[in-house]
Phi, psi and omega in degrees: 000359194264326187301305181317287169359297193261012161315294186286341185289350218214345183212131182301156198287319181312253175031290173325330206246304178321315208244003203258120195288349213255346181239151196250073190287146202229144187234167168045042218211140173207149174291111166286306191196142156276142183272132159211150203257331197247155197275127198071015179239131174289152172223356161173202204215133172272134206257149189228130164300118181261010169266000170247328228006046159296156168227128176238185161258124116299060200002155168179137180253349181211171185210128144272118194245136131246143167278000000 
């Protein structure tokens, strides 16, 4: 775990987040609706382009929002 530390202490979080294969960044892209097809259950998030306003779904099983 110290190496990771001193990862992080040494490269900006963005870095972290760019290169990283597990996370998927949607650019020009706003949330429109969570999708849930079962009841109480999310099953993805309808995604809208705003330079296209093509919409799409995006499977998901959970959703994190930050401000």
């Amino acid at each position: 775990m110290i190496p990771f530390c001193i990862e992080l202490a040494i490269y900006p979080p963005t870095f972290l987040v760019l290169n990283n294969p597990n996370i998927t960044l949607h650019f020009n892209t706003e949330v429109v609706d969570i999708a849930s097809y079962n009841k109480g259950q999310m099953s993805g998030i309808l995604l809208r382009k705003v330079d296209t306003g093509e919409e799409s779904v995006l499977e998901a099983k959970g959703f994190f929002f930050m401000v």
